[in-house]
Amino acid sequence: MKDAGQEPAQGFGHRSVLLDEAVDYLVNDPSGRYVDATFGRGGHSRLILTQLSEQGELLGIDKDPEAIAAAEALAAEDSRFCGYHGSFAELSQALDSQSWPTVNGVLMDLGVSSPQLDDAARGFSFMRNGPLDMRMNPQQAPTAAQWLAEADERDIADVIWRYGEERFSRRIARLVVAKRQEEAIETTRQLAELVAQAVPKKEKHKHPATRTFQAIRIFINRELEDLEAGLKSAVERLAPGGRLVVISFHSLEDRLVKRFMRDLARGPQIPKGVPVTADQERSDYVLVGKASKANEQEIVDNVRARSAVMRVLERRVN
């Protein structure tokens, strides 16, 4: 979950997960340039700024206009910071806008933030009734309701299975198509109740709509596609000694990040028998430490921390 430490103007707070650990790994040159690629409400950014010298600089990126409003407020307070409205898939464009050829570190805190989840009007959570929206950037289309109203049954089932790993995806999709012929599915409560009807076997301590809401949100916001693009852009723009720090909150994200970092750290896979030099075999990147998770106290303080996994990759100094 993305961020915060600060109470946003709308009244929806957010506690950053693995906050100190992430910033400790990220900042290795106080005078360097850094990117908070998921600004949210600025929790990580504010701590990063405390670790930078007067020469250090920080760029905050976010899709959400409400997050960018918070970023603009921070920029007015601290001249070392500036914001960029967009996805971290556009990281290269964001850096070009600042004339930064390379950076010393990139932080990605993936998924939906607490202010987004807690605001019923955003439509992310089945725990609060509101319009079925789910867009991180409300200026983009379609909403979750619009997509469910028009998508083919097979496509709905495929999305719920692929991004939610929901084994009853076909049953859910079938019921969605049947219900929408009677009335439009326009609220989070409608969808949550419909999924609960479709799922015959309930999991203990887990709402039956959890996987379906996750899947639709990921699909609507192109989260995994953006993540792949953002990871590639980040490592391409890292300066020697620079680090990529990624915090993920569900298995699909973490598997993608783990595989991406592992493959880079392994270096080129050259067939046996092909003559190569030591430099050709060595990777330009190295994994830093092992995957980190929130401690027991952090999970007690913030239940959403229980699924957080942090991984770190560093570009070697040649």
CSV table of C-alpha atoms in Angstrom, one decimal:
chain,number,residue,atom,x,y,z
A,1,MET,CA,0.0,0.0,0.0
A,2,LYS,CA,1.2,3.3,-1.0
A,3,ASP,CA,2.0,5.8,1.5
A,4,ALA,CA,1.4,8.3,4.0
A,5,GLY,CA,2.1,9.3,7.5
A,6,GLN,CA,0.3,12.5,6.7
A,7,GLU,CA,-3.5,12.9,7.0
A,8,PRO,CA,-4.8,14.0,3.6
A,9,ALA,CA,-7.2,16.8,3.2
A,10,GLN,CA,-10.1,14.4,2.4
A,11,GLY,CA,-9.7,12.7,5.8
A,12,PHE,CA,-8.6,9.4,4.5
A,13,GLY,CA,-5.2,8.5,6.1
A,14,HIS,CA,-2.7,5.9,5.1
A,15,ARG,CA,0.2,4.3,6.9
A,16,SER,CA,3.2,3.4,4.7
A,17,VAL,CA,4.3,-0.3,4.9
A,18,LEU,CA,8.1,-1.0,5.3
A,19,LEU,CA,8.6,2.7,5.3
A,20,ASP,CA,12.0,3.0,7.0
A,21,GLU,CA,13.4,-0.1,5.5
A,22,ALA,CA,12.5,1.0,2.0
A,23,VAL,CA,14.1,4.4,2.3
A,24,ASP,CA,17.2,3.0,4.0
A,25,TYR,CA,17.8,0.7,1.0
A,26,LEU,CA,16.9,3.4,-1.5
A,27,VAL,CA,19.1,6.4,-0.4
A,28,ASN,CA,22.8,5.7,-0.7
A,29,ASP,CA,23.8,9.1,-1.9
A,30,PRO,CA,22.3,12.1,-0.1
A,31,SER,CA,23.1,14.4,-3.1
A,32,GLY,CA,21.6,12.1,-5.6
A,33,ARG,CA,18.4,12.0,-7.7
A,34,TYR,CA,15.6,9.7,-6.7
A,35,VAL,CA,12.1,8.7,-7.9
A,36,ASP,CA,9.1,7.9,-5.7
A,37,ALA,CA,7.2,6.2,-8.6
A,38,THR,CA,4.0,5.7,-6.5
A,39,PHE,CA,3.7,9.0,-4.6
A,40,GLY,CA,0.2,8.4,-3.1
A,41,ARG,CA,0.0,10.9,-0.2
A,42,GLY,CA,3.8,11.4,0.1
A,43,GLY,CA,4.7,9.2,3.1
A,44,HIS,CA,7.8,7.7,1.4
A,45,SER,CA,8.7,11.0,-0.3
A,46,ARG,CA,8.7,13.0,2.9
A,47,LEU,CA,11.0,10.5,4.6
A,48,ILE,CA,13.3,10.4,1.5
A,49,LEU,CA,13.6,14.2,1.6
A,50,THR,CA,14.8,14.0,5.2
A,51,GLN,CA,17.7,11.8,4.0
A,52,LEU,CA,18.7,14.1,1.1
A,53,SER,CA,21.2,17.0,1.2
A,54,GLU,CA,20.4,20.4,-0.2
A,55,GLN,CA,21.7,19.2,-3.6
A,56,GLY,CA,19.5,16.0,-3.6
A,57,GLU,CA,16.4,15.9,-5.8
A,58,LEU,CA,13.2,13.8,-5.7
A,59,LEU,CA,10.5,13.2,-8.4
A,60,GLY,CA,7.1,11.9,-7.4
A,61,ILE,CA,4.9,10.1,-9.9
A,62,ASP,CA,1.3,9.1,-9.6
A,63,LYS,CA,-1.8,8.3,-11.7
A,64,ASP,CA,-4.2,9.7,-9.2
A,65,PRO,CA,-5.1,13.4,-9.5
A,66,GLU,CA,-5.7,13.6,-5.8
A,67,ALA,CA,-2.2,12.3,-5.2
A,68,ILE,CA,-0.8,14.8,-7.6
A,69,ALA,CA,-2.6,17.6,-5.7
A,70,ALA,CA,-0.7,16.4,-2.6
A,71,ALA,CA,2.5,16.3,-4.6
A,72,GLU,CA,2.0,19.9,-5.7
A,73,ALA,CA,1.6,20.9,-2.1
A,74,LEU,CA,4.8,19.2,-1.2
A,75,ALA,CA,6.6,20.8,-4.1
A,76,ALA,CA,5.5,24.2,-2.8
A,77,GLU,CA,7.1,23.3,0.6
A,78,ASP,CA,10.3,21.9,-0.7
A,79,SER,CA,12.1,23.0,-3.8
A,80,ARG,CA,14.0,19.7,-4.0
A,81,PHE,CA,10.8,17.9,-4.9
A,82,CYS,CA,8.6,17.9,-8.0
A,83,GLY,CA,5.6,15.9,-9.2
A,84,TYR,CA,4.6,14.1,-12.4
A,85,HIS,CA,1.0,13.1,-13.2
A,86,GLY,CA,1.1,9.7,-14.9
A,87,SER,CA,1.9,6.1,-14.6
A,88,PHE,CA,5.3,4.8,-13.6
A,89,ALA,CA,5.1,3.1,-17.0
A,90,GLU,CA,6.0,6.6,-18.3
A,91,LEU,CA,9.0,6.8,-16.0
A,92,SER,CA,11.4,7.6,-18.9
A,93,GLN,CA,9.2,10.4,-20.1
A,94,ALA,CA,9.0,11.7,-16.5
A,95,LEU,CA,12.8,11.7,-16.2
A,96,ASP,CA,13.1,13.4,-19.6
A,97,SER,CA,10.8,16.1,-18.4
A,98,GLN,CA,13.3,16.9,-15.7
A,99,SER,CA,16.4,16.4,-18.0
A,100,TRP,CA,17.6,13.6,-15.7
A,101,PRO,CA,19.6,11.1,-17.8
A,102,THR,CA,20.0,8.7,-14.8
A,103,VAL,CA,18.8,8.4,-11.2
A,104,ASN,CA,20.3,7.0,-8.0
A,105,GLY,CA,17.2,5.1,-7.0
A,106,VAL,CA,13.6,4.3,-7.8
A,107,LEU,CA,11.0,3.2,-5.3
A,108,MET,CA,7.7,1.5,-6.3
A,109,ASP,CA,5.1,0.8,-3.6
A,110,LEU,CA,2.5,-1.2,-5.7
A,111,GLY,CA,-1.2,-1.6,-5.5
A,112,VAL,CA,-4.1,0.6,-4.3
A,113,SER,CA,-3.5,3.0,-1.4
A,114,SER,CA,-5.6,3.3,1.8
A,115,PRO,CA,-7.1,6.6,0.8
A,116,GLN,CA,-8.4,5.0,-2.4
A,117,LEU,CA,-9.7,2.0,-0.6
A,118,ASP,CA,-11.3,4.0,2.2
A,119,ASP,CA,-13.1,6.4,0.0
A,120,ALA,CA,-16.4,4.8,-1.0
A,121,ALA,CA,-16.7,7.2,-4.0
A,122,ARG,CA,-13.7,5.6,-5.6
A,123,GLY,CA,-15.3,2.2,-5.8
A,124,PHE,CA,-12.3,0.0,-4.9
A,125,SER,CA,-13.6,-1.8,-1.8
A,126,PHE,CA,-16.5,-4.2,-1.3
A,127,MET,CA,-16.4,-3.1,2.4
A,128,ARG,CA,-18.0,0.3,1.5
A,129,ASN,CA,-20.9,0.8,-0.9
A,130,GLY,CA,-20.2,3.2,-3.7
A,131,PRO,CA,-20.1,3.6,-7.4
A,132,LEU,CA,-18.3,0.7,-9.1
A,133,ASP,CA,-15.5,2.8,-10.5
A,134,MET,CA,-12.0,1.4,-9.5
A,135,ARG,CA,-10.0,3.8,-11.7
A,136,MET,CA,-6.8,5.1,-10.2
A,137,ASN,CA,-7.0,7.9,-12.7
A,138,PRO,CA,-10.7,9.0,-12.9
A,139,GLN,CA,-9.9,10.9,-16.1
A,140,GLN,CA,-9.4,7.6,-17.9
A,141,ALA,CA,-12.1,5.2,-19.1
A,142,PRO,CA,-13.7,2.7,-18.7
A,143,THR,CA,-15.0,2.4,-15.1
A,144,ALA,CA,-15.4,-1.2,-13.7
A,145,ALA,CA,-19.2,-0.8,-14.1
A,146,GLN,CA,-18.9,0.2,-17.8
A,147,TRP,CA,-16.6,-2.7,-18.5
A,148,LEU,CA,-18.8,-5.2,-16.8
A,149,ALA,CA,-21.8,-3.9,-18.7
A,150,GLU,CA,-20.2,-4.5,-22.1
A,151,ALA,CA,-17.6,-7.3,-21.8
A,152,ASP,CA,-18.1,-10.8,-23.1
A,153,GLU,CA,-18.8,-13.5,-20.6
A,154,ARG,CA,-15.6,-15.3,-21.6
A,155,ASP,CA,-13.5,-12.1,-21.2
A,156,ILE,CA,-15.0,-11.5,-17.7
A,157,ALA,CA,-14.2,-15.0,-16.6
A,158,ASP,CA,-10.7,-14.8,-18.1
A,159,VAL,CA,-9.9,-11.5,-16.3
A,160,ILE,CA,-11.2,-12.8,-12.9
A,161,TRP,CA,-9.1,-16.0,-13.3
A,162,ARG,CA,-5.9,-14.4,-14.7
A,163,TYR,CA,-5.7,-11.5,-12.3
A,164,GLY,CA,-7.6,-12.9,-9.3
A,165,GLU,CA,-6.8,-16.6,-9.5
A,166,GLU,CA,-10.4,-17.2,-8.7
A,167,ARG,CA,-11.3,-20.8,-9.4
A,168,PHE,CA,-15.1,-19.9,-9.6
A,169,SER,CA,-14.4,-17.3,-12.3
A,170,ARG,CA,-16.7,-18.9,-14.8
A,171,ARG,CA,-19.6,-19.1,-12.4
A,172,ILE,CA,-19.1,-15.4,-11.4
A,173,ALA,CA,-19.0,-14.3,-15.1
A,174,ARG,CA,-22.1,-16.3,-15.9
A,175,LEU,CA,-24.0,-14.7,-13.1
A,176,VAL,CA,-22.8,-11.2,-14.0
A,177,VAL,CA,-24.1,-11.5,-17.5
A,178,ALA,CA,-27.4,-12.9,-16.3
A,179,LYS,CA,-27.9,-10.2,-13.7
A,180,ARG,CA,-27.0,-7.3,-16.0
A,181,GLN,CA,-29.8,-8.3,-18.3
A,182,GLU,CA,-32.2,-7.6,-15.4
A,183,GLU,CA,-30.5,-4.4,-14.0
A,184,ALA,CA,-27.2,-2.5,-14.4
A,185,ILE,CA,-24.4,-3.5,-12.0
A,186,GLU,CA,-23.4,-0.1,-10.8
A,187,THR,CA,-22.3,-0.3,-7.2
A,188,THR,CA,-19.7,-2.2,-5.2
A,189,ARG,CA,-22.4,-3.7,-3.0
A,190,GLN,CA,-24.2,-5.2,-6.0
A,191,LEU,CA,-21.1,-6.8,-7.3
A,192,ALA,CA,-20.0,-8.1,-3.9
A,193,GLU,CA,-23.4,-9.7,-3.3
A,194,LEU,CA,-23.5,-11.2,-6.8
A,195,VAL,CA,-20.0,-12.8,-6.3
A,196,ALA,CA,-21.0,-14.1,-2.9
A,197,GLN,CA,-24.0,-15.8,-4.6
A,198,ALA,CA,-21.8,-17.3,-7.3
A,199,VAL,CA,-19.0,-18.7,-5.0
A,200,PRO,CA,-20.3,-22.0,-3.4
A,201,LYS,CA,-17.3,-22.5,-1.1
A,202,LYS,CA,-16.4,-19.7,1.3
A,203,GLU,CA,-12.9,-19.2,2.7
A,204,LYS,CA,-12.4,-18.6,6.4
A,205,HIS,CA,-11.6,-14.9,7.2
A,206,LYS,CA,-11.8,-14.0,3.5
A,207,HIS,CA,-14.7,-12.3,1.8
A,208,PRO,CA,-15.7,-14.2,-1.4
A,209,ALA,CA,-15.4,-11.1,-3.5
A,210,THR,CA,-11.8,-10.4,-2.6
A,211,ARG,CA,-10.2,-12.0,-5.6
A,212,THR,CA,-12.8,-10.7,-8.1
A,213,PHE,CA,-12.4,-7.1,-6.9
A,214,GLN,CA,-8.6,-7.4,-7.1
A,215,ALA,CA,-8.8,-8.9,-10.6
A,216,ILE,CA,-11.1,-6.2,-12.0
A,217,ARG,CA,-9.1,-3.4,-10.4
A,218,ILE,CA,-5.8,-4.8,-11.9
A,219,PHE,CA,-7.3,-5.1,-15.3
A,220,ILE,CA,-9.0,-1.7,-15.4
A,221,ASN,CA,-5.8,0.0,-14.4
A,222,ARG,CA,-3.4,-2.1,-16.5
A,223,GLU,CA,-1.4,-2.6,-13.3
A,224,LEU,CA,0.7,-5.6,-14.4
A,225,GLU,CA,1.4,-4.2,-17.9
A,226,ASP,CA,2.4,-0.9,-16.3
A,227,LEU,CA,4.6,-2.7,-13.8
A,228,GLU,CA,6.5,-4.6,-16.5
A,229,ALA,CA,7.1,-1.3,-18.4
A,230,GLY,CA,8.0,0.6,-15.3
A,231,LEU,CA,10.6,-2.0,-14.1
A,232,LYS,CA,12.3,-2.0,-17.5
A,233,SER,CA,12.5,1.8,-17.6
A,234,ALA,CA,13.7,2.0,-14.0
A,235,VAL,CA,16.7,-0.3,-14.5
A,236,GLU,CA,17.6,1.3,-17.8
A,237,ARG,CA,17.9,4.7,-16.1
A,238,LEU,CA,19.7,3.6,-12.9
A,239,ALA,CA,23.1,5.1,-12.4
A,240,PRO,CA,26.0,2.8,-11.3
A,241,GLY,CA,25.3,2.0,-7.6
A,242,GLY,CA,21.7,3.0,-8.0
A,243,ARG,CA,18.9,0.8,-6.6
A,244,LEU,CA,15.4,-0.3,-7.5
A,245,VAL,CA,13.2,-0.9,-4.4
A,246,VAL,CA,9.8,-2.6,-5.0
A,247,ILE,CA,7.1,-3.4,-2.4
A,248,SER,CA,4.3,-5.6,-3.7
A,249,PHE,CA,1.1,-6.8,-2.0
A,250,HIS,CA,-0.1,-9.8,-3.9
A,251,SER,CA,1.4,-12.9,-5.5
A,252,LEU,CA,1.0,-11.8,-9.1
A,253,GLU,CA,3.0,-8.6,-8.6
A,254,ASP,CA,5.6,-10.3,-6.4
A,255,ARG,CA,6.2,-13.2,-8.9
A,256,LEU,CA,6.6,-10.7,-11.7
A,257,VAL,CA,9.1,-8.6,-9.7
A,258,LYS,CA,11.0,-11.6,-8.4
A,259,ARG,CA,11.4,-13.1,-11.8
A,260,PHE,CA,12.4,-9.7,-13.4
A,261,MET,CA,15.1,-9.0,-10.7
A,262,ARG,CA,16.3,-12.6,-10.7
A,263,ASP,CA,16.8,-12.8,-14.4
A,264,LEU,CA,18.7,-9.5,-14.5
A,265,ALA,CA,21.0,-10.6,-11.6
A,266,ARG,CA,21.7,-13.9,-13.3
A,267,GLY,CA,23.0,-12.1,-16.4
A,268,PRO,CA,23.0,-13.4,-20.0
A,269,GLN,CA,22.3,-17.1,-20.4
A,270,ILE,CA,25.0,-18.1,-22.8
A,271,PRO,CA,24.8,-21.7,-24.3
A,272,LYS,CA,27.5,-24.1,-23.1
A,273,GLY,CA,30.6,-24.3,-25.3
A,274,VAL,CA,30.3,-20.7,-26.5
A,275,PRO,CA,33.6,-18.9,-25.7
A,276,VAL,CA,33.0,-15.7,-23.6
A,277,THR,CA,35.0,-13.4,-21.4
A,278,ALA,CA,34.3,-13.0,-17.7
A,279,ASP,CA,32.8,-9.5,-18.4
A,280,GLN,CA,30.4,-11.0,-20.8
A,281,GLU,CA,29.2,-13.5,-18.3
A,282,ARG,CA,28.8,-11.0,-15.4
A,283,SER,CA,25.5,-9.2,-14.9
A,284,ASP,CA,25.4,-5.4,-14.5
A,285,TYR,CA,22.9,-6.0,-11.7
A,286,VAL,CA,22.9,-7.7,-8.3
A,287,LEU,CA,20.2,-8.6,-5.8
A,288,VAL,CA,20.5,-6.8,-2.4
A,289,GLY,CA,19.7,-9.0,0.6
A,290,LYS,CA,16.7,-11.3,0.7
A,291,ALA,CA,13.0,-10.5,0.3
A,292,SER,CA,11.8,-8.4,3.3
A,293,LYS,CA,8.4,-8.6,5.0
A,294,ALA,CA,6.6,-6.5,7.6
A,295,ASN,CA,7.3,-7.4,11.3
A,296,GLU,CA,4.6,-8.6,13.7
A,297,GLN,CA,4.2,-5.2,15.3
A,298,GLU,CA,3.7,-3.5,11.9
A,299,ILE,CA,1.1,-6.1,11.0
A,300,VAL,CA,-0.7,-5.5,14.3
A,301,ASP,CA,-0.7,-1.7,13.6
A,302,ASN,CA,-1.7,-2.1,10.0
A,303,VAL,CA,-3.3,-5.4,8.9
A,304,ARG,CA,-2.7,-4.5,5.2
A,305,ALA,CA,1.0,-5.0,5.9
A,306,ARG,CA,0.7,-8.8,6.3
A,307,SER,CA,1.1,-9.5,2.5
A,308,ALA,CA,3.8,-6.9,1.8
A,309,VAL,CA,7.1,-8.2,0.2
A,310,MET,CA,10.0,-5.9,-0.5
A,311,ARG,CA,12.8,-6.7,-3.1
A,312,VAL,CA,15.9,-4.7,-4.0
A,313,LEU,CA,18.1,-4.7,-7.1
A,314,GLU,CA,21.3,-2.7,-7.5
A,315,ARG,CA,23.2,-1.7,-10.6
A,316,ARG,CA,26.9,-2.6,-10.2
A,317,VAL,CA,29.6,0.1,-10.1
A,318,ASN,CA,31.9,-1.0,-12.9
